[in-house]
Coordinates of C-alpha atoms in Angstrom, one line a residue:
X6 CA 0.0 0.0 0.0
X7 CA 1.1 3.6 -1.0
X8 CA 1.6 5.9 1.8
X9 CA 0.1 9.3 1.0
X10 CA 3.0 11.4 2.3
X11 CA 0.4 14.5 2.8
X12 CA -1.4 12.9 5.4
X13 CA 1.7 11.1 7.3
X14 CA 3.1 14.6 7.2
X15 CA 0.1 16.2 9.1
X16 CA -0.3 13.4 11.2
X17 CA 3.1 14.1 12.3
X18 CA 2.3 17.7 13.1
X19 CA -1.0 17.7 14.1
X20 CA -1.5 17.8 17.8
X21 CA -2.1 14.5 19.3
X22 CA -6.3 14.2 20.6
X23 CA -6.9 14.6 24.1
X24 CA -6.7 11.6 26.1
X25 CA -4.3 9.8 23.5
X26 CA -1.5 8.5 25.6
X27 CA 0.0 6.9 22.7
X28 CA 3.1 7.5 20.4
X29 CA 2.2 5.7 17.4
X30 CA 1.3 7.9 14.3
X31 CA -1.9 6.7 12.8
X32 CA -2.7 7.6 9.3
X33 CA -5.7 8.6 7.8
X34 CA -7.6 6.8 5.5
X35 CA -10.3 8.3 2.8
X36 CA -12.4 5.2 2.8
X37 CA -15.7 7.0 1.2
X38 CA -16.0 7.6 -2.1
X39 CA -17.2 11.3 -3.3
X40 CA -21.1 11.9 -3.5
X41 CA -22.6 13.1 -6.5
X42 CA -25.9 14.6 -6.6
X43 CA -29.0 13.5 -8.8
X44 CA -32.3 15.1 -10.3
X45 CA -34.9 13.0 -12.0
X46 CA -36.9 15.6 -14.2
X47 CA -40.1 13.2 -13.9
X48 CA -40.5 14.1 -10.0
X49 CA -41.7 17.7 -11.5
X50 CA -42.3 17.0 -15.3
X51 CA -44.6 13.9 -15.5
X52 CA -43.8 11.7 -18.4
X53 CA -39.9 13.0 -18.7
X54 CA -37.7 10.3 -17.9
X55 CA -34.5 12.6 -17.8
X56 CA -31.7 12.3 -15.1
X57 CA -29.1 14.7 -14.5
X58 CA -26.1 13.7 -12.7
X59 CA -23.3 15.6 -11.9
X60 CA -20.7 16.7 -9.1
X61 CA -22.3 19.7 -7.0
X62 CA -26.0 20.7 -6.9
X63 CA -24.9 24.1 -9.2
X64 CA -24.1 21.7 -12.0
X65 CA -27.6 20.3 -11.7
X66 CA -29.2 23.6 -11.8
X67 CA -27.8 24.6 -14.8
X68 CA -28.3 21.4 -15.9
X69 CA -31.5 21.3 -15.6
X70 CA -31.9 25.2 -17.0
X71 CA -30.6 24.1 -20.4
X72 CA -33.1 20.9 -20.2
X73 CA -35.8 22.9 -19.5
X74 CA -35.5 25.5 -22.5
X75 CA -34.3 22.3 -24.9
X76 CA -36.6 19.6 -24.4
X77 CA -39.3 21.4 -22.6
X78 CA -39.5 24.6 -24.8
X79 CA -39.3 27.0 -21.7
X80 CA -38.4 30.5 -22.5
X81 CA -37.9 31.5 -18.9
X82 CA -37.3 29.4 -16.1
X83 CA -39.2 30.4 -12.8
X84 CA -37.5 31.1 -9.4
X85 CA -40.2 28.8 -8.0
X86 CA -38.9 25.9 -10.5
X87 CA -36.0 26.1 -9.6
X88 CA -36.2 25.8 -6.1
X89 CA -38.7 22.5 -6.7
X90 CA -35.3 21.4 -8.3
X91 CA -33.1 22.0 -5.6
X92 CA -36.1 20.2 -2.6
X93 CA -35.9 17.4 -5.7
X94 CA -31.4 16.8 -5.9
X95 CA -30.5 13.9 -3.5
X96 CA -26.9 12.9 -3.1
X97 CA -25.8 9.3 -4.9
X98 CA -22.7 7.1 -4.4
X99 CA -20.9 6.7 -7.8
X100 CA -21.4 3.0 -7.5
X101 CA -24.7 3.6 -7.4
X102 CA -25.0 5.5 -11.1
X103 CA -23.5 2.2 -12.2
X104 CA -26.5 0.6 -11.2
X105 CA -28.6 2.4 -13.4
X106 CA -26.9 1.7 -16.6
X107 CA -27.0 -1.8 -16.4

């Protein structure tokens, strides 16, 4: 396994916890994968089956602003969409997209 020199390097200098009597240096580990977020149009628009995925919830608004004038022939979006949009973006693991395309 490849140390990530980073983290040993602020382990070293961080200040040990309270109540830690030890002297070994632990390492931290980034287990979690990174969350994307997720709109399905249908929750709002019945009968569209579009689903926008991408990295932060900003992405997904303008996502969805460009789906909205292109496929739904909106010349305006309204400030009361868009925040239906925002109640409607839940957070996905990436192994979970993968799921969907199978």
């Amino acid at each position: 396994m490849r140390r990530n020199r980073f983290w040993t390097a602020q382990a070293l200098i961080a200040p040990r916890p309270v109540g830690d009597p030890g002297t070994r240096v632990r390492e931290i580990t980034l287990g979690r994968p990174p969350v994307m977020k997720e709109f399905y149009c249908g929750a709002i628009i019945h009968d569209c089956e579009t689903r926008l995925v991408a990295p932060s919830e900003d992405e997904i608004i303008a996502s969805v602003d460009t789906h909205a004038r292109v496929d739904h022939g909106m010349t305006d979006v309204p400030l009361q969409l868009t925040e239906l949009v925002r109640r409607g973006i839940r957070d996905v693991e990436p192994t979970a997209l993968n799921a969907h395309n199978d």
